[in-house]
Short mmCIF file of C-alpha atoms in Angstrom, two decimals:
data_model
loop_
_atom_site.label_atom_id
_atom_site.label_comp_id
_atom_site.label_asym_id
_atom_site.label_seq_id
_atom_site.Cartn_x
_atom_site.Cartn_y
_atom_site.Cartn_z
CA MET L 648 7.61 -150.16 219.97
CA GLU L 649 7.79 -149.05 223.71
CA PRO L 650 6.94 -145.12 224.16
CA GLY L 651 8.85 -142.49 223.27
CA LEU L 652 11.26 -145.02 220.72
CA VAL L 653 11.22 -143.67 217.08
CA HIS L 654 11.32 -146.39 214.81
CA THR L 655 13.33 -145.77 211.93
CA GLN L 656 13.27 -148.18 208.91
CA GLN L 657 16.60 -148.27 206.86
CA PRO L 658 15.78 -147.67 203.08
CA PRO L 659 16.24 -150.34 200.77
CA ARG L 660 19.83 -151.31 199.39
CA ARG L 661 20.10 -150.21 196.03
CA PRO L 662 23.28 -150.91 194.07
CA TRP L 663 25.30 -150.85 191.07
CA ILE L 664 25.43 -154.01 189.05
CA VAL L 665 29.04 -154.04 187.82
CA GLY L 666 29.64 -157.31 185.16
CA VAL L 667 33.36 -157.48 184.18
CA SER L 668 33.09 -159.81 180.78
CA GLY L 669 36.68 -161.39 179.62
CA ALA L 670 37.87 -158.90 177.35
CA SER L 671 41.46 -157.16 177.82
CA GLY L 672 41.35 -154.42 180.78
CA THR L 673 40.68 -155.56 184.44
CA PRO L 674 42.29 -152.56 185.98
CA TYR L 675 39.33 -150.34 184.19
CA ALA L 676 36.92 -152.87 186.19
CA ALA L 677 38.94 -152.28 189.09
CA ALA L 678 39.35 -148.90 188.76
CA VAL L 679 35.29 -148.60 188.45
CA LEU L 680 34.66 -150.82 191.45
CA ARG L 681 36.99 -148.49 193.33
CA GLY L 682 35.35 -145.23 192.34
CA LEU L 683 31.62 -147.00 193.38
CA LEU L 684 32.89 -147.91 196.72
CA ASP L 685 35.02 -144.82 197.72
CA ALA L 686 31.87 -142.54 196.46
CA GLY L 687 29.53 -145.28 199.16
CA GLU L 688 27.65 -147.08 196.62
CA SER L 689 26.50 -150.41 197.20
CA VAL L 690 27.88 -152.90 194.28
CA ASP L 691 27.00 -156.17 192.87
CA LEU L 692 29.60 -157.78 191.31
CA VAL L 693 29.38 -160.32 188.35
CA VAL L 694 32.27 -161.66 186.95
CA SER L 695 31.91 -163.79 184.02
CA ARG L 696 34.19 -166.93 183.35
CA ALA L 697 35.94 -165.66 180.75
CA SER L 698 37.33 -162.69 182.73
CA ARG L 699 38.74 -165.18 185.32
CA LEU L 700 41.00 -165.98 182.90
CA THR L 701 41.97 -162.62 181.72
CA LEU L 702 41.96 -161.42 185.35
CA LEU L 703 44.49 -164.39 185.84
CA ASP L 704 46.51 -163.67 182.78
CA GLU L 705 46.66 -159.51 183.82
CA THR L 706 46.81 -159.70 187.27
CA GLY L 707 48.26 -163.29 188.57
CA ILE L 708 44.88 -162.90 190.93
CA ALA L 709 42.77 -166.28 190.25
CA PHE L 710 38.97 -164.97 191.45
CA ARG L 711 37.24 -167.81 193.36
CA ASP L 712 33.72 -167.67 194.27
CA ALA L 713 34.58 -169.83 197.49
CA HIS L 714 36.93 -166.85 198.32
CA TRP L 715 35.63 -163.79 196.47
CA GLN L 716 35.88 -161.11 199.23
CA ASP L 717 39.70 -162.51 199.82
CA ASP L 718 40.48 -162.03 195.84
CA LEU L 719 38.37 -158.93 195.73
CA ARG L 720 40.79 -157.21 198.17
CA ALA L 721 43.92 -158.29 196.52
CA TRP L 722 42.12 -157.43 192.67
CA LEU L 723 41.33 -153.69 193.91
CA ALA L 724 44.51 -153.19 196.12
CA ARG L 725 46.69 -154.06 192.55
CA GLY L 726 48.00 -151.05 190.55
CA ALA L 727 47.92 -150.65 187.19
CA ASP L 728 50.83 -150.86 186.49
CA GLY L 729 51.10 -154.34 188.63
CA LYS L 730 52.07 -153.34 191.70
CA PRO L 731 50.20 -154.96 194.94
CA ASP L 732 49.63 -153.05 197.71
CA THR L 733 48.94 -149.54 195.93
CA PHE L 734 44.99 -149.14 196.85
CA THR L 735 42.58 -150.05 199.95
CA ALA L 736 39.28 -150.52 199.42
CA ASP L 737 36.58 -151.90 201.65
CA VAL L 738 34.30 -154.34 200.01
CA GLY L 739 32.02 -154.87 202.97
CA ASP L 740 29.14 -153.40 201.09
CA VAL L 741 29.89 -155.78 197.67
CA ARG L 742 27.81 -158.48 197.34
CA HIS L 743 29.05 -161.36 194.72
CA TRP L 744 27.00 -163.15 192.22
CA ALA L 745 27.88 -166.41 190.76
CA ALA L 746 28.13 -166.26 186.59
CA GLY L 747 26.34 -169.28 186.32
CA ASP L 748 23.27 -168.06 188.77
CA LEU L 749 20.69 -167.64 186.67
CA ALA L 750 18.13 -167.34 190.09
CA ALA L 751 20.58 -164.89 191.61
CA GLY L 752 18.61 -161.74 192.13
CA PRO L 753 19.77 -159.17 190.01
CA SER L 754 17.86 -161.43 187.36
CA SER L 755 14.79 -160.63 188.05
CA GLY L 756 13.58 -156.82 187.36
CA SER L 757 11.99 -156.93 190.83
CA TYR L 758 15.53 -156.83 192.51
CA PRO L 759 16.07 -153.13 193.08
CA VAL L 760 18.96 -151.52 191.49
CA LYS L 761 20.26 -148.24 190.30
CA GLY L 762 21.63 -149.72 187.01
CA MET L 763 24.33 -151.52 185.19
CA LEU L 764 28.04 -151.31 184.17
CA ILE L 765 29.91 -153.72 181.98
CA VAL L 766 33.11 -152.88 182.63
CA PRO L 767 36.08 -154.32 179.95
CA ALA L 768 33.01 -155.21 177.50
CA SER L 769 33.84 -158.01 175.00
CA THR L 770 32.74 -158.19 171.81
CA ALA L 771 31.27 -161.91 172.73
CA SER L 772 29.24 -159.68 175.38
CA VAL L 773 27.80 -157.02 173.46
CA ALA L 774 26.41 -159.49 171.03
CA GLY L 775 24.67 -161.29 173.80
CA VAL L 776 23.12 -158.30 175.31
CA ALA L 777 22.31 -157.46 171.76
CA LEU L 778 20.67 -160.26 170.71
CA GLY L 779 19.12 -161.23 174.03
CA LEU L 780 20.92 -164.37 174.49
CA SER L 781 20.69 -164.54 178.81
CA LYS L 782 23.80 -167.18 178.12
CA ASP L 783 24.82 -166.34 181.78
CA LEU L 784 23.95 -163.41 184.29
CA LEU L 785 26.26 -161.18 182.99
CA GLN L 786 23.99 -161.35 179.85
CA ARG L 787 20.87 -161.45 181.34
CA VAL L 788 21.09 -158.59 184.36
CA ALA L 789 22.15 -156.41 181.09
CA SER L 790 18.70 -157.70 179.15
CA VAL L 791 17.00 -156.87 182.42
CA THR L 792 18.55 -154.16 182.94
CA LEU L 793 17.33 -152.71 179.24
CA LYS L 794 13.58 -154.21 180.10
CA GLU L 795 13.65 -151.88 182.92
CA ARG L 796 14.62 -149.07 181.19
CA ARG L 797 17.79 -148.72 184.22
CA LYS L 798 21.30 -147.02 183.25
CA LEU L 799 23.24 -149.09 181.12
CA VAL L 800 26.74 -148.40 180.50
CA VAL L 801 29.18 -150.75 178.02
CA ALA L 802 32.54 -149.93 177.68
CA VAL L 803 33.47 -152.04 174.97
CA ARG L 804 37.39 -152.97 174.67
CA GLU L 805 38.07 -153.90 171.08
CA THR L 806 40.20 -152.48 168.16
CA PRO L 807 39.23 -152.59 165.33
CA LEU L 808 35.84 -153.35 165.59
CA ASN L 809 34.22 -154.78 162.59
CA GLY L 810 31.12 -153.91 161.01
CA GLN L 811 28.96 -156.91 163.18
CA THR L 812 30.01 -156.08 166.16
CA LEU L 813 29.34 -152.22 165.33
CA ARG L 814 25.63 -152.98 164.19
CA HIS L 815 25.34 -154.59 167.93
CA LEU L 816 26.76 -151.77 169.65
CA VAL L 817 24.42 -149.55 167.33
CA THR L 818 21.12 -151.98 168.47
CA LEU L 819 22.25 -151.18 172.11
CA ASP L 820 22.63 -147.82 171.83
CA GLU L 821 19.17 -147.64 169.92
CA ALA L 822 17.47 -149.77 173.60
CA GLY L 823 18.95 -146.77 176.00
CA ALA L 824 22.03 -148.37 176.36
CA VAL L 825 25.75 -145.81 176.95
CA VAL L 826 28.02 -146.77 174.57
CA LEU L 827 31.53 -146.39 176.10
CA PRO L 828 34.58 -147.52 174.39
CA ALA L 829 37.41 -147.56 176.35
CA SER L 830 39.38 -144.44 175.10
CA PRO L 831 42.20 -142.88 177.45
CA ALA L 832 42.59 -139.29 176.39
CA PHE L 833 45.44 -136.80 177.35
CA TYR L 834 44.16 -133.78 178.04
CA ALA L 835 43.96 -134.59 181.87
CA GLY L 836 48.15 -134.23 181.51
CA ALA L 837 48.28 -138.43 181.72
CA THR L 838 52.04 -139.03 182.85
CA HIS L 839 50.99 -142.37 184.36
CA ILE L 840 49.21 -145.82 183.13
CA GLN L 841 47.02 -145.40 185.95
CA ASP L 842 45.75 -141.45 184.71
CA LEU L 843 44.60 -143.70 181.64
CA VAL L 844 43.23 -146.08 183.23
CA ASP L 845 41.36 -143.99 185.68
CA PHE L 846 40.49 -141.51 182.97
CA VAL L 847 38.51 -144.26 181.41
CA ALA L 848 36.92 -145.05 184.91
CA GLY L 849 35.92 -141.57 185.13
CA ARG L 850 33.87 -141.44 182.45
CA VAL L 851 31.57 -144.83 183.52
CA LEU L 852 31.31 -142.96 186.17
CA ASP L 853 30.36 -139.61 184.06
CA ALA L 854 27.86 -141.64 182.56
CA ALA L 855 26.14 -143.09 185.67
CA GLY L 856 25.58 -139.83 187.25
CA VAL L 857 28.42 -141.06 189.88
CA PRO L 858 30.75 -138.61 191.68
CA HIS L 859 34.41 -138.89 191.47
CA SER L 860 37.59 -137.07 191.28
CA LEU L 861 39.95 -140.17 189.17
CA TYR L 862 40.56 -137.37 186.46
CA ARG L 863 41.66 -134.23 185.50
CA ARG L 864 38.73 -131.70 183.79
CA TRP L 865 38.53 -129.57 180.69
CA GLY L 866 38.71 -126.32 181.89
CA GLY L 867 38.87 -124.37 178.80
CA LYS L 868 42.30 -123.65 178.36
CA LEU L 869 45.06 -124.92 176.01
CA GLY L 870 47.95 -126.48 178.20
CA GLY L 871 45.93 -126.26 181.16
CA SER L 872 47.20 -129.57 182.42
CA ARG L 873 51.23 -128.49 182.06
CA GLU L 874 50.66 -126.01 184.86
CA SER L 875 49.80 -127.59 187.48
#
């Protein structure tokens, strides 16, 4: 090193893992991803095989490993009402891992991450994580997240819930996960479908401790949302 030069080491990248399962609700995942990126967070993305079918059905977008950046941009640009080019998102700090790649970085507890958000979470993914099956990368990363005592938020999207799924959710709660049903609220003054989606996404980010402005918070005044 030349005299007078100061060597500054960049802090290690510590992303949030976002796992997208096959449950209906891909707009929830898109809103969470946009919220993380808007907050300056790094993201590692795992899109399950089943979720690609759901994404294709709900948006018409085929998520392909070889073209994931283009497909992700198209997905994040889409509003919950289906209109393209509603949003813009910089995906430069997103890293994608194939769902079948069990040798991926996040499959190890030594890979530095902040935690994991499963959104939406299907009952199948809930069962797999609760039972520790690790049948794909999404389940494996969730198991690693729990064993390393990192934040795991499970945004389950199913109704009604049977006893077996409820028991699995209790197991996840007891293991330290945050069980967060994808249940929109109406006190925030929602007038569009995107408002309802953003409320759920905002609650996911709240549970992760990530700042955002996706929804109007309760201020303690009845009818406050109708005054603005």
